[in-house]
Amino acid sequence: MLRAAPWLTLGIFLLPVGAGLFGTLLPALGWFPALGARGLGLAEFVRLSAMPGIWRAAVLSLLTGLLTALLSLGITALVCARAHGSRLFLRLQASLAPMLAAPYAAVAIGFAFLVAPSGLFARLLSPWLTGWAVPPDLLVVHDSWGLCMVAGMLLKTVPYLLFMTIAALDQVRGAEGMAVARSLGYAGPTAWLRVIFPQVYPQIRLPVYAVLAFAMSVVDVGIILGPTTPPTLSVAVYRLFTDRDINLILPASAGALAQLALVAGAVLLWRLCERLAATRLRGFLTSGRRGRAGRAGGAAVGGLAGLLWGLFGLGMLALVLWSLAGSWWFPDTLPGKWSLRIWQRTLPDLGWPVWNTLAVGLLSTGLSLALVLGCLENEARHGLAPAARRTMWLLYVPLLVPQIAFLFGLQTFFVRLRLDGTLVAVAFSHTLFVLPYVFLSLADPWRALDERYVRSAACLGASPGRIFWRVKLPLLARPVAFAAAVGFAVSVAQYLPTVFAGAGRLPTLTTEAVTLASGGDRRVAGVYALAQSALPLAFYALAMSAAARRRSARRVLRPA
């Protein structure tokens, strides 16, 4: 059974994604008997291309995705180059957990509360500096080029790439490489960029592609921060899928496949640029120039990191302020009247979404954890077979394929199985996105476990199963708990899988927060966004506390 774990995991991943793509392809080609469409052809693609604004929407998706990925990678590399091995780097590393746990939608809502014409920044500067007595007529949020959307996504993508880079640094022995480079006279940032980064980048290539694909196809952040006329392609396709006119499902399916082709083209373009950069930069890497650790450059990088972390913190603060505001008129810096009335009024309505969020998160995280542990334990006992080794990257397929491209097709299969709108369907669809992150979080610590513990237990007569439960899991309790917390946070943040698989009948905190973000009452939106952020943080704190207690109990058993 254990030997089948990798294939079972890949099957659980590939079959739904493949079935979903097939289920989207048929209506895109004009085959959807439920609507009376039985012809096959490209008419729906032609119909989609004739829709107003659709080409600009595609260009917006491409530009915002490429800009987000490029800026995320650049900022991450600069921060690591400047801060690696310093106290600042340790502080940044320690602060990643809350930023990773906070859902995209909550971060986007908090960022909108900051930069909107009536947001916190405008209130801090008005009227003493700007002279504004009323909010200015400026299009900051929902700007036509998607720059606000890019800035909002950076608050999540940079911490994610930083987290992946830190994990990759252990594999390339970054500290030792930096020590050798410095002994040869290279300044710190130059050493990191010339010696460490070329070794780290292949390790984080898939996460960079995932950031690119996500930024091009995200829907919830696009609704909250993105342009509206036209929106990005993924938002435009999502609106076609959810339009009252169900006949628009056919061009929507064509649009979903167009989104897939656009992402594939962007990844290919990125790959070509990688090769070009490798050729062009070879001379720079081997020139032997030692470089200097300029103070101005260090301050700029430190300021950039501080800006991102500060924006994240201020965004969360804005959510708290709005949730407690009885009245808050522009240009007052703080609410004129504080009140718990919104919380008291909203709490009864939070019960059902909180229950759904908890249930789906626990089910998808539990299933993901079981599959990942099975794969890793099989690898430890039997080694990774060559075929499995070549195919394990397929675990990241759901992160690389745009959600909008296969979730509708997957929903049609759920309908045929009479599972649409059920907790099982939503939890299963969340698992497709939770499992890769659980695997990424747990694989390296599991593989790095000192084999002598296992051999000692085996010499004492313990069976492989007993070693797994009584030796490995207690020793790796903290990484397992962290992986579970990451998986739960990923589940809480899922918007499209909940909407499609849940058929609109299973509201979660994320779906409610996104809906309220486009409404008029910021106070209610703030309450939902805070609840959405608090749940993963509470789960993370609980998991880390349990792991710490387990480790403390084990320490008591050690001989003095």
Coordinates of C-alpha atoms in Angstrom, one line a residue:
M1 CA 0.0 0.0 0.0
L2 CA 2.8 2.4 0.9
R3 CA 4.5 1.8 -2.5
A4 CA 1.3 3.0 -4.2
A5 CA 1.2 6.3 -2.3
P6 CA 3.1 8.4 -5.0
W7 CA 1.0 7.0 -7.8
L8 CA -2.2 7.4 -5.8
T9 CA -1.2 11.0 -5.1
L10 CA -0.5 11.8 -8.7
G11 CA -3.7 10.1 -9.8
I12 CA -5.7 12.2 -7.3
F13 CA -4.1 15.2 -8.9
L14 CA -3.9 14.5 -12.5
L15 CA -7.2 12.9 -13.1
P16 CA -9.3 15.8 -11.8
V17 CA -7.2 18.4 -13.6
G18 CA -7.3 16.4 -16.8
A19 CA -11.0 15.8 -16.5
G20 CA -11.6 19.4 -15.7
L21 CA -9.7 20.5 -18.8
F22 CA -11.6 18.1 -20.9
G23 CA -14.9 19.3 -19.4
T24 CA -13.9 22.9 -20.3
L25 CA -12.7 21.9 -23.8
L26 CA -16.0 20.4 -25.0
P27 CA -18.2 23.5 -24.4
A28 CA -15.4 25.7 -25.8
L29 CA -15.7 23.7 -29.0
G30 CA -19.4 24.1 -29.0
W31 CA -20.5 20.8 -27.4
F32 CA -22.8 21.3 -24.4
P33 CA -26.0 19.2 -24.8
A34 CA -27.6 20.6 -21.7
L35 CA -27.8 24.0 -23.6
G36 CA -28.7 22.4 -26.9
A37 CA -25.2 22.9 -28.3
R38 CA -24.1 19.8 -30.2
G39 CA -21.8 21.2 -32.9
L40 CA -18.0 21.1 -32.9
G41 CA -15.9 24.0 -34.1
L42 CA -14.1 27.2 -33.2
A43 CA -17.2 29.4 -33.3
E44 CA -17.1 30.1 -29.6
F45 CA -13.5 31.3 -29.9
V46 CA -14.6 33.7 -32.7
R47 CA -17.5 34.8 -30.5
L48 CA -15.2 35.4 -27.6
S49 CA -12.7 37.4 -29.7
A50 CA -15.5 39.7 -30.8
M51 CA -16.5 40.7 -27.3
P52 CA -15.7 44.3 -26.3
G53 CA -12.4 44.7 -24.4
I54 CA -11.4 41.0 -24.4
W55 CA -8.1 41.6 -26.2
R56 CA -7.2 44.4 -23.8
A57 CA -8.1 42.1 -20.9
A58 CA -5.7 39.5 -22.3
V59 CA -2.9 42.1 -22.5
L60 CA -3.6 43.3 -19.0
S61 CA -3.4 39.7 -17.7
L62 CA 0.0 39.2 -19.4
L63 CA 1.5 42.5 -18.3
T64 CA 0.3 42.3 -14.7
G65 CA 1.5 38.7 -14.4
L66 CA 4.9 39.4 -15.9
L67 CA 5.4 42.5 -13.8
T68 CA 4.4 40.8 -10.6
A69 CA 6.7 37.8 -11.2
L70 CA 9.6 40.0 -12.2
L71 CA 9.3 42.4 -9.3
S72 CA 8.8 39.6 -6.8
L73 CA 11.9 37.7 -8.0
G74 CA 13.9 40.9 -8.1
I75 CA 12.9 42.1 -4.6
T76 CA 13.5 38.7 -3.2
A77 CA 17.0 38.4 -4.7
L78 CA 18.0 41.9 -3.6
V79 CA 16.7 41.3 0.0
C80 CA 18.6 38.0 0.2
A81 CA 21.7 39.5 -1.4
R82 CA 21.8 42.3 1.1
A83 CA 20.5 40.7 4.3
H84 CA 21.5 37.0 4.1
G85 CA 23.4 36.0 7.2
S86 CA 22.4 39.2 9.1
R87 CA 20.1 39.8 12.0
L88 CA 17.7 41.5 9.6
F89 CA 17.4 38.3 7.6
L90 CA 16.5 36.4 10.7
R91 CA 13.9 38.9 11.6
L92 CA 12.4 38.8 8.1
Q93 CA 12.4 35.0 8.3
A94 CA 10.6 35.1 11.6
S95 CA 8.0 37.5 10.3
L96 CA 7.1 35.4 7.3
A97 CA 4.6 33.2 9.1
P98 CA 1.8 35.8 9.5
M99 CA 2.3 37.1 6.0
L100 CA 2.1 33.6 4.5
A101 CA -0.9 32.8 6.7
A102 CA -2.9 35.9 5.7
P103 CA -5.2 35.1 2.7
Y104 CA -4.8 37.1 -0.5
A105 CA -8.3 38.5 -0.3
A106 CA -7.7 39.9 3.2
V107 CA -4.4 41.5 2.3
A108 CA -6.0 43.0 -0.9
I109 CA -8.8 44.5 1.1
G110 CA -6.4 45.9 3.7
F111 CA -4.3 47.4 0.9
A112 CA -7.3 48.9 -0.7
F113 CA -8.2 50.6 2.6
L114 CA -4.7 52.1 2.6
V115 CA -4.3 53.5 -0.9
A116 CA -7.9 54.4 -1.8
P117 CA -8.6 58.2 -2.2
S118 CA -10.4 58.0 1.1
G119 CA -7.9 55.5 2.6
L120 CA -5.6 55.7 5.5
F121 CA -2.7 57.3 3.6
A122 CA -4.9 60.1 2.3
R123 CA -6.3 60.7 5.8
L124 CA -2.8 60.8 7.3
L125 CA -1.8 63.6 4.8
S126 CA -5.0 65.5 4.7
P127 CA -5.8 68.3 5.0
W128 CA -2.5 69.7 6.4
L129 CA -0.4 68.6 3.4
T130 CA -2.8 67.9 0.5
G131 CA -5.5 70.4 1.3
W132 CA -8.2 67.7 0.6
A133 CA -11.3 68.2 2.6
V134 CA -13.1 65.5 0.6
P135 CA -11.6 62.4 -1.1
P136 CA -10.0 63.4 -4.4
D137 CA -11.4 62.0 -7.6
L138 CA -8.4 59.7 -8.4
L139 CA -8.5 56.2 -9.8
V140 CA -6.0 54.5 -7.5
V141 CA -7.8 51.2 -6.8
H142 CA -9.0 49.6 -10.0
D143 CA -6.6 51.7 -12.1
S144 CA -6.8 50.9 -15.8
W145 CA -3.2 49.4 -15.9
G146 CA -3.6 47.1 -13.0
L147 CA -0.6 48.7 -11.1
C148 CA -2.6 48.7 -7.8
M149 CA -3.3 45.0 -8.3
V150 CA 0.4 44.3 -8.9
A151 CA 1.4 46.2 -5.7
G152 CA -1.2 44.3 -3.7
M153 CA 0.0 41.0 -4.9
L154 CA 3.6 41.8 -4.1
L155 CA 2.7 41.8 -0.4
K156 CA 2.1 38.0 -0.7
T157 CA 4.3 36.9 -3.6
V158 CA 7.5 38.3 -2.1
P159 CA 7.2 36.6 1.2
Y160 CA 6.3 33.3 -0.6
L161 CA 9.4 33.5 -2.8
L162 CA 11.5 34.5 0.1
F163 CA 10.2 31.5 2.0
M164 CA 11.0 29.2 -1.0
T165 CA 14.5 30.8 -1.3
I166 CA 15.3 30.2 2.3
A167 CA 14.4 26.6 1.9
A168 CA 16.6 26.4 -1.3
L169 CA 19.5 28.0 0.5
D170 CA 19.8 24.9 2.7
Q171 CA 20.1 22.7 -0.3
V172 CA 22.9 24.7 -1.9
R173 CA 24.7 25.3 1.4
G174 CA 24.4 29.0 1.1
A175 CA 26.2 29.9 4.3
E176 CA 29.3 28.0 3.3
G177 CA 29.2 29.4 -0.2
M178 CA 29.0 33.0 1.2
A179 CA 31.9 32.3 3.5
V180 CA 34.1 31.1 0.6
A181 CA 33.1 34.0 -1.6
R182 CA 33.9 36.5 1.1
S183 CA 37.3 34.9 1.8
L184 CA 38.1 35.6 -1.9
G185 CA 37.3 39.3 -1.4
Y186 CA 33.8 39.5 -2.8
A187 CA 31.5 42.0 -1.0
G188 CA 28.4 40.4 0.5
P189 CA 25.7 41.4 -2.0
T190 CA 28.0 40.7 -5.0
A191 CA 28.9 37.3 -3.6
W192 CA 25.3 36.4 -3.1
L193 CA 24.3 37.5 -6.6
R194 CA 27.3 35.9 -8.4
V195 CA 27.8 32.8 -6.4
I196 CA 24.6 31.8 -4.6
F197 CA 21.8 33.1 -6.8
P198 CA 22.8 31.0 -9.9
Q199 CA 22.6 27.9 -7.7
V200 CA 19.4 28.9 -5.9
Y201 CA 17.4 29.9 -9.0
P202 CA 17.0 26.4 -10.4
Q203 CA 15.6 25.4 -7.0
I204 CA 12.9 28.1 -7.0
R205 CA 12.1 28.0 -10.8
L206 CA 8.8 26.2 -10.3
P207 CA 7.6 28.6 -7.5
V208 CA 8.5 31.5 -9.8
Y209 CA 6.4 29.9 -12.6
A210 CA 3.6 29.4 -10.0
V211 CA 3.7 33.1 -9.1
L212 CA 3.6 34.0 -12.8
A213 CA 0.6 31.7 -13.5
F214 CA -1.2 32.8 -10.4
A215 CA -0.7 36.5 -11.0
M216 CA -2.0 36.2 -14.6
S217 CA -5.1 34.3 -13.6
V218 CA -6.1 35.4 -10.1
V219 CA -9.7 36.3 -9.7
D220 CA -10.4 37.4 -6.1
V221 CA -7.5 40.0 -6.0
G222 CA -8.5 41.1 -9.6
I223 CA -12.0 41.8 -8.3
I224 CA -10.8 43.7 -5.3
L225 CA -7.9 45.7 -6.8
G226 CA -7.8 45.1 -10.5
P227 CA -9.1 47.2 -13.4
T228 CA -12.8 47.1 -14.2
T229 CA -13.3 48.3 -17.8
P230 CA -12.0 46.0 -19.0
P231 CA -10.9 43.7 -16.2
T232 CA -8.1 41.1 -16.5
L233 CA -8.9 38.1 -18.6
S234 CA -9.5 35.7 -15.7
V235 CA -12.1 38.1 -14.1
A236 CA -13.8 38.7 -17.5
V237 CA -14.1 34.9 -18.0
Y238 CA -15.3 34.4 -14.5
R239 CA -18.1 37.0 -15.1
L240 CA -19.1 35.2 -18.2
F241 CA -19.3 31.9 -16.3
T242 CA -21.5 33.5 -13.6
D243 CA -23.7 35.6 -15.9
R244 CA -27.4 35.1 -15.8
D245 CA -27.4 34.2 -19.4
I246 CA -26.2 30.6 -19.2
N247 CA -25.5 30.5 -23.0
L248 CA -22.4 32.6 -22.1
I249 CA -20.9 29.4 -20.6
L250 CA -19.8 28.5 -24.1
P251 CA -17.6 31.6 -24.8
A252 CA -16.5 31.5 -21.2
S253 CA -15.1 28.0 -21.7
A254 CA -13.3 29.3 -24.8
G255 CA -12.0 32.2 -22.6
A256 CA -10.8 29.7 -20.0
L257 CA -8.7 27.9 -22.6
A258 CA -7.4 31.2 -23.9
Q259 CA -6.3 32.0 -20.4
L260 CA -4.5 28.6 -20.3
A261 CA -2.8 29.3 -23.6
L262 CA -1.8 32.8 -22.4
V263 CA -0.2 31.4 -19.2
A264 CA 1.6 28.7 -21.2
G265 CA 2.9 31.3 -23.6
A266 CA 4.1 33.5 -20.7
V267 CA 5.9 30.7 -19.0
L268 CA 7.6 29.8 -22.3
L269 CA 8.6 33.4 -22.8
W270 CA 10.0 33.5 -19.2
R271 CA 11.9 30.3 -20.0
L272 CA 13.4 31.9 -23.1
C273 CA 14.4 35.0 -21.2
E274 CA 16.1 32.7 -18.6
R275 CA 18.3 31.2 -21.3
L276 CA 19.0 34.6 -22.8
A277 CA 19.9 36.0 -19.4
A278 CA 22.2 33.1 -18.6
T279 CA 24.1 33.7 -21.9
R280 CA 24.3 37.5 -21.4
L281 CA 25.2 37.4 -17.8
R282 CA 27.9 34.8 -18.0
G283 CA 30.6 37.5 -18.5
F284 CA 29.3 39.4 -15.5
L285 CA 29.4 36.3 -13.3
T286 CA 33.0 35.3 -14.3
S287 CA 34.5 38.8 -14.5
G288 CA 36.1 38.5 -11.1
R289 CA 35.0 42.0 -10.0
R290 CA 34.7 42.0 -6.3
G291 CA 32.1 44.9 -6.0
R292 CA 31.4 47.0 -3.0
A293 CA 28.8 46.8 -0.3
G294 CA 27.5 50.4 -0.7
R295 CA 25.6 51.8 2.2
A296 CA 23.2 53.6 -0.1
G297 CA 22.3 50.3 -1.9
G298 CA 21.9 48.6 1.5
A299 CA 19.6 51.3 2.8
A300 CA 17.5 51.2 -0.4
V301 CA 17.0 47.4 -0.1
G302 CA 16.3 47.7 3.6
G303 CA 13.8 50.4 2.9
L304 CA 12.1 48.4 0.2
A305 CA 11.8 45.4 2.5
G306 CA 10.5 47.7 5.3
L307 CA 8.0 49.3 2.9
L308 CA 6.5 45.9 2.0
W309 CA 6.4 44.7 5.5
G310 CA 5.0 48.1 6.6
L311 CA 2.3 48.1 4.0
F312 CA 1.2 44.6 5.1
G313 CA 1.1 45.7 8.8
L314 CA -0.7 49.0 8.0
G315 CA -3.2 47.1 5.9
M316 CA -4.1 44.8 8.8
L317 CA -4.3 47.9 11.0
A318 CA -6.7 49.5 8.6
L319 CA -8.9 46.4 8.8
V320 CA -9.0 46.7 12.6
L321 CA -9.8 50.4 12.5
W322 CA -12.6 50.0 10.1
S323 CA -14.1 47.1 12.0
L324 CA -14.2 49.2 15.2
A325 CA -15.3 52.4 13.6
G326 CA -18.7 53.7 14.7
S327 CA -18.3 56.7 12.3
W328 CA -15.2 57.8 10.4
W329 CA -15.6 60.8 8.1
F330 CA -12.9 62.0 5.8
P331 CA -10.4 63.5 6.5
D332 CA -10.3 62.4 10.1
T333 CA -7.2 60.3 10.8
L334 CA -8.9 58.1 13.2
P335 CA -12.6 57.1 13.7
G336 CA -14.6 59.8 15.4
K337 CA -16.5 57.2 17.3
W338 CA -15.5 53.7 18.3
S339 CA -18.0 50.9 18.5
L340 CA -18.4 47.1 18.7
R341 CA -21.8 47.4 17.0
I342 CA -20.6 46.0 13.7
W343 CA -18.9 43.1 15.4
Q344 CA -22.1 42.4 17.4
R345 CA -24.3 42.7 14.3
T346 CA -22.0 40.5 12.1
L347 CA -21.0 37.8 14.5
P348 CA -24.2 35.8 14.2
D349 CA -23.7 35.8 10.4
L350 CA -20.1 34.6 10.6
G351 CA -21.1 31.2 12.1
W352 CA -22.0 29.4 8.8
P353 CA -19.0 30.7 6.8
V354 CA -16.6 29.9 9.7
W355 CA -17.9 26.4 10.0
N356 CA -17.6 25.8 6.3
T357 CA -14.1 27.3 6.2
L358 CA -13.0 25.1 9.2
A359 CA -14.5 21.9 7.8
V360 CA -13.1 22.3 4.3
G361 CA -9.7 23.4 5.6
L362 CA -9.4 20.5 8.1
L363 CA -10.6 17.9 5.5
S364 CA -8.3 19.1 2.7
T365 CA -5.3 19.6 5.0
G366 CA -5.8 16.2 6.6
L367 CA -6.0 14.4 3.3
S368 CA -3.0 16.3 1.9
L369 CA -1.0 15.5 5.0
A370 CA -1.8 11.8 4.8
L371 CA -0.8 11.6 1.1
V372 CA 2.4 13.6 1.6
L373 CA 3.5 11.5 4.6
G374 CA 2.8 8.4 2.6
C375 CA 4.9 9.6 -0.3
L376 CA 7.8 10.7 1.9
E377 CA 7.7 7.5 4.0
N378 CA 7.7 5.4 0.9
E379 CA 10.6 7.3 -0.4
A380 CA 12.5 6.8 2.9
R381 CA 11.9 3.1 3.0
H382 CA 12.1 2.1 -0.6
G383 CA 13.8 5.0 -2.3
L384 CA 12.1 7.0 -5.1
A385 CA 11.7 5.0 -8.2
P386 CA 13.2 6.6 -11.4
A387 CA 9.7 6.9 -12.9
A388 CA 8.3 8.5 -9.8
R389 CA 11.3 10.8 -9.5
R390 CA 10.6 12.1 -13.0
T391 CA 6.9 12.6 -12.5
M392 CA 6.8 14.1 -9.0
W393 CA 7.0 17.6 -10.4
L394 CA 3.5 17.0 -11.7
L395 CA 2.3 17.7 -8.1
Y396 CA 2.7 21.3 -9.0
V397 CA 0.4 21.2 -12.0
P398 CA -2.6 22.7 -10.2
L399 CA -0.3 25.7 -9.3
L400 CA 0.8 26.1 -12.9
V401 CA -2.5 25.6 -14.7
P402 CA -4.9 28.5 -14.3
Q403 CA -7.7 27.6 -11.9
I404 CA -10.3 29.1 -14.3
A405 CA -9.2 26.7 -17.0
F406 CA -10.3 23.5 -15.4
L407 CA -12.5 24.2 -12.4
F408 CA -15.7 24.7 -14.5
G409 CA -15.0 21.3 -16.2
L410 CA -14.4 19.8 -12.8
Q411 CA -17.7 21.2 -11.6
T412 CA -19.6 19.5 -14.5
F413 CA -18.2 16.2 -13.4
F414 CA -19.2 16.9 -9.8
V415 CA -22.7 17.6 -11.2
R416 CA -22.7 14.2 -13.0
L417 CA -21.7 12.6 -9.8
R418 CA -24.3 14.6 -7.8
L419 CA -21.5 16.0 -5.6
D420 CA -21.6 19.6 -6.6
G421 CA -22.4 21.9 -3.7
T422 CA -21.3 19.4 -1.1
L423 CA -18.6 19.7 1.5
V424 CA -16.8 16.7 -0.1
A425 CA -16.5 18.4 -3.5
V426 CA -15.2 21.6 -2.1
A427 CA -12.7 19.9 0.2
F428 CA -11.5 17.7 -2.7
S429 CA -11.0 20.8 -5.0
H430 CA -9.1 22.5 -2.2
T431 CA -6.8 19.5 -1.8
L432 CA -5.6 20.1 -5.4
F433 CA -4.0 23.4 -4.2
V434 CA -3.2 22.5 -0.6
L435 CA -1.2 19.4 -1.2
P436 CA 1.7 21.0 -3.2
Y437 CA 2.3 23.5 -0.4
V438 CA 2.2 20.8 2.2
F439 CA 4.7 18.8 0.2
L440 CA 7.0 21.8 -0.3
S441 CA 6.9 22.6 3.4
L442 CA 7.5 19.0 4.7
A443 CA 9.7 17.3 2.1
D444 CA 13.1 18.9 3.0
P445 CA 12.8 18.5 6.8
W446 CA 11.6 14.9 6.4
R447 CA 14.5 14.0 4.1
A448 CA 17.0 15.7 6.4
L449 CA 16.1 13.6 9.4
D450 CA 19.2 11.9 10.9
E451 CA 19.1 8.3 9.7
R452 CA 20.8 7.2 12.9
Y453 CA 17.6 7.5 14.8
V454 CA 15.9 5.1 12.5
R455 CA 18.8 2.6 12.6
S456 CA 18.9 2.7 16.4
A457 CA 15.2 2.0 16.6
A458 CA 15.5 -0.8 14.1
C459 CA 18.4 -2.3 16.0
L460 CA 16.2 -2.4 19.1
G461 CA 13.6 -4.5 17.2
A462 CA 11.1 -1.8 16.3
S463 CA 9.0 -2.4 13.1
P464 CA 9.0 0.2 10.3
G465 CA 5.5 1.2 11.3
R466 CA 6.4 1.6 14.9
I467 CA 9.5 3.7 13.9
F468 CA 7.2 5.9 11.8
W469 CA 4.7 6.6 14.6
R470 CA 7.0 6.6 17.7
V471 CA 10.3 8.0 16.3
K472 CA 9.9 10.0 13.1
L473 CA 6.6 11.8 13.8
P474 CA 7.6 12.9 17.3
L475 CA 11.0 14.1 16.0
L476 CA 9.4 15.9 13.1
A477 CA 6.3 17.2 15.0
R478 CA 7.2 20.8 14.4
P479 CA 7.7 20.6 10.6
V480 CA 4.5 18.5 10.3
A481 CA 2.6 21.1 12.4
F482 CA 4.0 23.9 10.2
A483 CA 3.1 22.1 7.0
A484 CA -0.5 21.5 8.3
A485 CA -0.7 25.2 9.2
V486 CA 0.5 26.2 5.7
G487 CA -2.0 23.8 4.1
F488 CA -4.9 25.2 6.2
A489 CA -4.0 28.8 5.3
V490 CA -3.9 27.8 1.6
S491 CA -7.4 26.3 1.9
V492 CA -8.8 29.3 3.7
A493 CA -7.6 31.5 0.8
Q494 CA -9.2 29.5 -2.0
Y495 CA -11.9 31.5 -3.8
L496 CA -12.6 30.0 -7.2
P497 CA -12.6 26.3 -6.1
T498 CA -15.1 27.2 -3.4
V499 CA -17.4 29.1 -5.9
F500 CA -17.3 26.4 -8.6
A501 CA -17.3 23.2 -6.5
G502 CA -19.6 24.7 -3.9
A503 CA -22.1 25.9 -6.6
G504 CA -22.7 29.0 -4.5
R505 CA -24.2 26.9 -1.7
L506 CA -21.2 26.8 0.7
P507 CA -20.1 30.3 1.6
T508 CA -16.8 30.6 3.3
L509 CA -15.1 33.6 4.9
T510 CA -13.2 34.1 1.6
T511 CA -16.2 34.2 -0.7
E512 CA -18.0 36.4 1.7
A513 CA -15.1 38.8 2.1
V514 CA -14.6 39.1 -1.7
T515 CA -18.3 39.8 -2.1
L516 CA -18.4 42.4 0.6
A517 CA -15.2 44.1 -0.7
S518 CA -17.1 45.4 -3.7
G519 CA -19.9 46.6 -1.4
G520 CA -20.3 49.9 0.3
D521 CA -19.8 49.2 4.0
R522 CA -16.1 49.0 4.7
R523 CA -16.8 48.1 8.4
V524 CA -18.5 44.8 7.5
A525 CA -15.8 44.0 5.0
G526 CA -13.2 44.7 7.6
V527 CA -14.8 42.3 10.0
Y528 CA -14.9 39.5 7.5
A529 CA -11.4 40.1 6.3
L530 CA -10.1 40.1 9.9
A531 CA -12.0 36.9 10.6
Q532 CA -10.5 35.4 7.4
S533 CA -7.0 36.3 8.6
A534 CA -7.5 35.3 12.2
L535 CA -8.5 31.7 11.4
P536 CA -5.2 30.6 9.7
L537 CA -3.2 32.5 12.3
A538 CA -5.0 30.8 15.2
F539 CA -4.5 27.4 13.5
Y540 CA -0.8 28.2 13.0
A541 CA -0.4 29.2 16.7
L542 CA -2.3 26.1 17.8
A543 CA -0.1 23.8 15.7
M544 CA 3.1 25.4 16.8
S545 CA 2.0 25.3 20.4
A546 CA 1.2 21.6 20.2
A547 CA 4.5 20.9 18.6
A548 CA 6.3 22.9 21.3
R549 CA 4.6 21.0 24.0
R550 CA 5.5 17.7 22.4
R551 CA 9.1 18.7 22.2
S552 CA 9.1 20.0 25.8
A553 CA 7.6 16.7 27.0
R554 CA 10.4 14.8 25.1
R555 CA 13.0 17.0 26.7
V556 CA 11.8 16.1 30.1
L557 CA 12.4 12.4 29.3
R558 CA 16.0 13.0 28.5
P559 CA 18.6 11.8 31.1
A560 CA 20.2 14.6 33.1

